[in-house]
Every structure is written in structure tokens, then in C-alpha cells.
Coordinates of C-alpha atoms in Angstrom, one line a residue:
M1 CA 298.5 151.6 135.7
G2 CA 298.6 152.7 139.3
F3 CA 300.7 153.4 142.4
L4 CA 301.5 151.4 145.6
Q5 CA 302.5 153.3 148.7
L6 CA 305.4 151.7 150.6
P7 CA 305.6 153.3 154.1
G8 CA 309.0 154.7 154.9
L9 CA 310.2 154.0 151.4
G10 CA 308.2 155.8 148.7
K11 CA 305.6 155.4 145.9
V12 CA 306.1 152.8 143.3
H13 CA 304.4 152.9 139.9
F14 CA 303.1 149.7 138.2
H15 CA 302.0 148.9 134.7
E16 CA 299.1 146.5 134.4
Y17 CA 298.9 144.4 131.2
G18 CA 298.3 140.8 130.0
T19 CA 295.0 139.0 129.4
G20 CA 295.5 135.9 131.6
P21 CA 293.7 135.2 134.9
K22 CA 296.7 134.7 137.2
P23 CA 298.3 137.7 138.9
M24 CA 302.1 138.1 138.4
L25 CA 304.3 140.7 139.8
A26 CA 307.2 141.6 137.5
F27 CA 310.5 143.4 138.1
H28 CA 312.5 144.8 135.2
G29 CA 316.2 145.2 134.5
Y30 CA 318.3 148.3 134.7
G31 CA 317.3 151.2 132.4
M32 CA 313.9 149.8 131.6
T33 CA 310.4 150.1 133.2
G34 CA 307.7 147.7 134.4
R35 CA 306.5 147.5 130.8
Q36 CA 309.7 145.7 129.7
F37 CA 307.9 142.3 129.6
N38 CA 305.1 143.4 127.2
V39 CA 307.1 141.8 124.4
L40 CA 306.4 138.4 125.8
E41 CA 302.9 138.6 124.3
A42 CA 302.5 135.0 123.0
S43 CA 304.3 133.1 125.7
V44 CA 303.4 134.9 129.0
L45 CA 300.8 137.6 128.6
N46 CA 297.9 135.3 127.6
K47 CA 298.4 133.4 130.9
Y48 CA 299.0 136.1 133.4
R49 CA 297.8 139.5 134.5
V50 CA 301.1 141.3 134.9
Y51 CA 301.8 144.0 137.4
G52 CA 305.1 145.4 136.2
I53 CA 306.7 147.6 138.8
D54 CA 309.1 150.5 138.1
H55 CA 312.3 150.5 140.1
F56 CA 313.2 153.6 141.9
F57 CA 315.1 156.0 139.6
H58 CA 313.1 154.5 136.8
G59 CA 309.8 155.3 135.3
E60 CA 307.4 157.1 137.7
S61 CA 308.5 155.5 141.0
T62 CA 309.8 158.0 143.6
L63 CA 311.5 157.6 146.9
G64 CA 309.8 159.5 149.8
G65 CA 312.1 162.1 151.1
W66 CA 315.3 160.0 151.2
T67 CA 318.5 162.0 151.4
E68 CA 321.5 161.2 149.2
A69 CA 323.3 159.8 152.3
Q70 CA 320.4 157.4 152.9
I71 CA 320.4 156.3 149.3
I72 CA 324.1 155.7 149.3
A73 CA 323.9 153.8 152.6
G74 CA 321.5 151.3 150.9
M75 CA 318.0 150.1 151.4
P76 CA 317.5 147.5 154.2
K77 CA 316.5 144.2 152.7
K78 CA 313.6 143.8 155.1
M79 CA 311.9 146.7 153.3
V80 CA 311.4 144.6 150.2
R81 CA 308.4 142.9 151.9
L82 CA 306.6 146.2 151.6
Y83 CA 306.1 145.6 147.8
L84 CA 303.9 142.6 148.2
E85 CA 302.2 143.8 151.4
A86 CA 301.1 147.0 149.5
W87 CA 300.0 144.9 146.5
F88 CA 298.0 142.6 148.8
N89 CA 296.4 145.6 150.5
T90 CA 295.2 146.8 147.0
F91 CA 294.3 143.6 145.3
G92 CA 293.7 141.1 148.1
R93 CA 295.8 138.4 149.6
Q94 CA 296.1 135.6 147.0
K95 CA 298.6 133.3 145.3
V96 CA 300.8 135.1 142.9
A97 CA 303.6 134.4 140.4
L98 CA 306.8 136.4 140.2
M99 CA 308.9 137.2 137.1
A100 CA 312.1 139.2 137.0
Y101 CA 315.0 140.0 134.7
S102 CA 318.6 140.9 135.7
I103 CA 318.7 143.1 138.8
G104 CA 315.0 142.8 139.2
A105 CA 315.6 139.3 140.5
D106 CA 317.0 140.7 143.7
I107 CA 313.6 141.9 144.7
A108 CA 311.8 138.8 143.4
L109 CA 314.0 136.4 145.4
L110 CA 313.7 138.4 148.6
L111 CA 309.9 138.3 148.2
V112 CA 310.2 134.5 148.0
E113 CA 312.1 134.6 151.3
E114 CA 309.3 136.7 152.9
F115 CA 306.2 135.2 151.3
A116 CA 307.0 131.7 150.0
E117 CA 303.6 130.4 151.0
W118 CA 301.9 132.9 148.7
I119 CA 304.1 132.3 145.7
D120 CA 303.6 129.3 143.4
E121 CA 305.6 130.3 140.3
L122 CA 308.9 132.0 139.7
I123 CA 310.3 133.0 136.3
L124 CA 313.8 134.5 136.3
M125 CA 315.8 135.7 133.3
A126 CA 319.5 136.3 133.6
P127 CA 319.0 136.7 137.3
D128 CA 321.1 138.7 139.7
G129 CA 321.0 137.6 143.3
I130 CA 321.9 134.0 142.9
A131 CA 325.7 134.4 142.2
A132 CA 327.4 137.7 142.7
Y133 CA 328.9 139.6 139.7
K134 CA 332.3 140.7 140.8
G135 CA 332.1 144.0 139.1
F136 CA 329.0 145.0 141.1
T137 CA 330.5 143.7 144.3
F138 CA 333.6 145.8 143.8
M139 CA 331.5 149.0 143.1
Q140 CA 329.0 148.4 145.9
H141 CA 331.0 147.0 148.8
H142 CA 334.7 147.6 148.5
A143 CA 336.1 151.0 149.6
L144 CA 338.2 151.5 146.5
G145 CA 335.5 150.4 144.2
R146 CA 332.9 152.7 145.9
H147 CA 335.3 155.6 145.6
I148 CA 335.9 155.0 141.9
F149 CA 332.2 154.6 141.3
R150 CA 331.4 157.9 143.1
V151 CA 334.0 159.8 141.2
A152 CA 333.0 158.3 137.8
A153 CA 329.3 159.1 138.4
K154 CA 330.2 162.8 138.7
N155 CA 332.7 162.9 135.9
R156 CA 331.6 163.1 132.2
W157 CA 334.7 161.3 130.8
L158 CA 335.8 158.9 133.4
A159 CA 332.9 156.4 133.2
P160 CA 333.1 156.0 129.4
T161 CA 336.9 155.7 129.6
L162 CA 336.7 152.9 132.2
L163 CA 334.2 151.1 130.1
K164 CA 336.4 151.2 127.1
G165 CA 339.3 149.9 129.2
L166 CA 337.2 147.0 130.4
K167 CA 336.1 146.1 126.9
R168 CA 339.8 146.3 125.7
L169 CA 340.8 143.9 128.5
K170 CA 337.8 141.6 127.5
I171 CA 336.3 141.9 131.0
I172 CA 333.1 142.9 129.3
D173 CA 332.0 142.0 125.7
D174 CA 330.7 144.4 123.1
S175 CA 327.0 143.8 124.0
L176 CA 327.6 144.7 127.7
Y177 CA 329.7 147.7 126.7
K178 CA 326.9 149.1 124.5
I179 CA 324.3 148.5 127.3
A180 CA 326.5 150.1 129.9
Y181 CA 327.7 153.0 127.7
N182 CA 324.1 154.0 127.0
E183 CA 323.5 154.4 130.7
V184 CA 326.4 156.7 131.4
D185 CA 326.3 159.2 128.5
T186 CA 324.6 162.0 130.4
P187 CA 325.0 163.4 134.0
Q188 CA 321.4 162.4 134.9
K189 CA 322.0 158.8 133.7
R190 CA 325.3 158.6 135.7
Q191 CA 323.5 159.8 138.8
D192 CA 320.7 157.3 138.3
V193 CA 323.2 154.4 137.9
Y194 CA 325.0 155.5 141.1
Y195 CA 321.9 155.9 143.1
T196 CA 320.3 152.6 141.9
L197 CA 323.2 150.4 142.5
N198 CA 323.8 151.9 145.9
L199 CA 320.2 151.7 146.9
I200 CA 320.0 148.0 146.2
R201 CA 323.4 146.9 147.3
F202 CA 322.1 145.0 150.4
L203 CA 319.2 143.4 148.5
K204 CA 320.8 139.9 148.3
P205 CA 318.9 136.8 149.3
D206 CA 320.0 133.9 151.5
T207 CA 320.3 131.3 148.9
A208 CA 320.4 128.4 151.4
A209 CA 317.1 129.6 152.9
L210 CA 315.7 130.0 149.4
V211 CA 316.4 126.4 148.4
E212 CA 314.6 125.2 151.5
L213 CA 311.6 127.5 151.0
I214 CA 311.2 126.8 147.3
N215 CA 311.3 123.0 147.8
R216 CA 309.1 123.1 150.9
H217 CA 306.4 125.1 149.2
H218 CA 306.7 123.4 145.8
I219 CA 307.3 126.6 143.9
K220 CA 307.6 126.0 140.2
C221 CA 310.7 127.7 138.9
L222 CA 311.8 128.6 135.4
F223 CA 315.3 130.0 134.8
I224 CA 316.4 131.4 131.4
F225 CA 320.0 132.4 130.6
G226 CA 321.7 133.8 127.5
R227 CA 324.4 131.4 126.2
D228 CA 326.7 134.4 125.6
D229 CA 325.9 136.3 128.8
R230 CA 329.0 137.3 130.7
L231 CA 327.1 139.2 133.4
F232 CA 324.9 136.5 134.9
P233 CA 325.7 133.2 133.1
K234 CA 324.0 129.9 133.7
S235 CA 327.2 128.3 135.0
A236 CA 327.3 130.6 138.0
A237 CA 323.7 129.8 139.0
M238 CA 323.8 126.1 138.5
P239 CA 325.1 125.2 142.0
F240 CA 321.9 126.8 143.4
I241 CA 319.5 125.6 140.8
S242 CA 320.7 122.0 141.0
Q243 CA 319.4 121.9 144.6
L244 CA 315.8 122.7 143.5
N245 CA 313.2 120.0 143.1
N246 CA 311.0 121.6 140.5
A247 CA 313.1 123.8 138.2
Q248 CA 313.4 124.1 134.4
V249 CA 316.5 125.7 133.0
H250 CA 316.8 127.0 129.4
E251 CA 319.9 128.5 127.8
V252 CA 319.1 130.5 124.7
P253 CA 321.4 131.7 121.9
M254 CA 321.5 135.3 123.1
G255 CA 323.5 137.5 125.4
H256 CA 322.4 139.4 128.5
W257 CA 319.7 141.3 126.6
L258 CA 317.1 138.6 126.8
V259 CA 313.6 140.2 127.1
T260 CA 312.9 140.4 123.3
P261 CA 310.4 139.1 120.8
Q262 CA 313.0 136.4 120.0
L263 CA 312.7 135.1 123.6
D264 CA 308.9 135.2 123.3
N265 CA 309.1 132.9 120.2
Y266 CA 311.5 130.6 122.0
L267 CA 309.3 130.3 125.1
L268 CA 306.2 129.7 122.9
N269 CA 307.9 126.8 121.2
C270 CA 308.7 125.4 124.6
N271 CA 305.0 125.3 125.4
L272 CA 305.5 126.7 128.9

């Protein structure tokens, strides 16, 4: 474990694990920490030395003096390059692999944009950043959605009530409802959701540029989707993935909650 100092942004905490020789930076999903991927013991951790980075408002990572107004305004996407620059400063400039789940893919994909020549593998699980989820877009970028999000974050009953309504209308399924409900059941959790989704709202890659960079630098890509995932399904990402020259795609009999021992067994049987 350790910390990386990102000038003008803050201090990010990383978890170091895995017995393999190849360095891999890993970015977890919402509500988790950089240790999320330690369940992939048989399929991943014997091949890579993983540096799992805690997102801000997760684990031990802390923003450096940012005001609430700055957080809500959003982090400029160019600041994402600070993650890999700080890692290079600590561990030396070398080829690395990237792995990410859900919203963590936003950071991983932007690092490919900035450092494609230093990245030779990319593993993404139920990735955000390729195709927009309309619910996030509404909350992060539309005036009405941003207002509702702000009010719900400060109200103890509104967020759960909205989630129940979305489930009743079948906009979200039971698994997504349970995941979301567990992240809004306390004032601190509601604030963390509000701050996190506002902080990252501009961290979206240029998918056309990514296709060109991934193909030009021959970056090996592995995409994993849950068959029953309504948040980031395979179908939404395929127009992007179909343009890549060296991509494997797997759809597993799971929902959005992918990073589990079950996935470890699946990937091991795929002999990745």
C-alpha cells in the first residue's frame, strides 16, 4: 500500500497485490476500493502485480483542498493523466496494463488516450465511458436532473423513494436497486454519491480517438459484460468494440455485479 501525490488534485491511495511480474493499474467500481480485484486470484493475480487505486470519496484517497463548488463543477479530464505520471515517478516509466470495472473504466480509458504508447493490455468489466447510461447523463448534465440529484442527496427519504419508483417502472432491476439502495441509506453515503458523480462527470473519453490509438499501438483488449446487466450492457458497447483489431469479448451469466469469485473461475477456464 502507498500513496501517489497528484498536484492540484489530491492524494490517492493504492493497494498493491498479486504475484505476477507485470504491473497493472486497476480502477474499481462505485462503493468499493482498490482491493476489489483481489477476488480474481486464479485468473489475474498470478500474472500481474496490481496497483489498485482508491477513487476519491472512497478508501483513503483525499482531494487536496477542493471546495464543494469545485467538486460539483467537475474534474477537468486532462487531470486524469496525473495518475499515471505519479505512478511513473514512483515506479519508473515502463509498459503497464490497465484494468477497470464500471465507473473505473472512465479513468482507464482516458489514460489510454493520454499514454497509449505505454499501455499494452486493457481489461474492462461492465465499463462506463464507452456508451452513456442515460440515468447518469440526466443526473450529471441536465439542469432538472442535477437539481433533483442535489435535493435527493440532502434528503433522507427522497433518494430511496425515487429508487423504488424506478424499480416499479422496471427502469432498474432488482440487483441494481439493491446496489443503489445500499449507497444512499445514510447522509454520508448520499453525499459521497453526489460528490463522486459530480467530480467525474466530464471524465468521458473520445471513443473515435480511442479506436485509432488502440489499433495503432496494438493494445490487447478484453471486455467482459454481464448478460443481465442493464447499466452497461454488451449491446451498447459493441459499435465501439467492433472497430478494434485485437479485442476479446465475453458475456457471462451475471448482472452488473461482476467482480466475484464466479468471474475468477470463468476467466480461469477461458485460459486468458
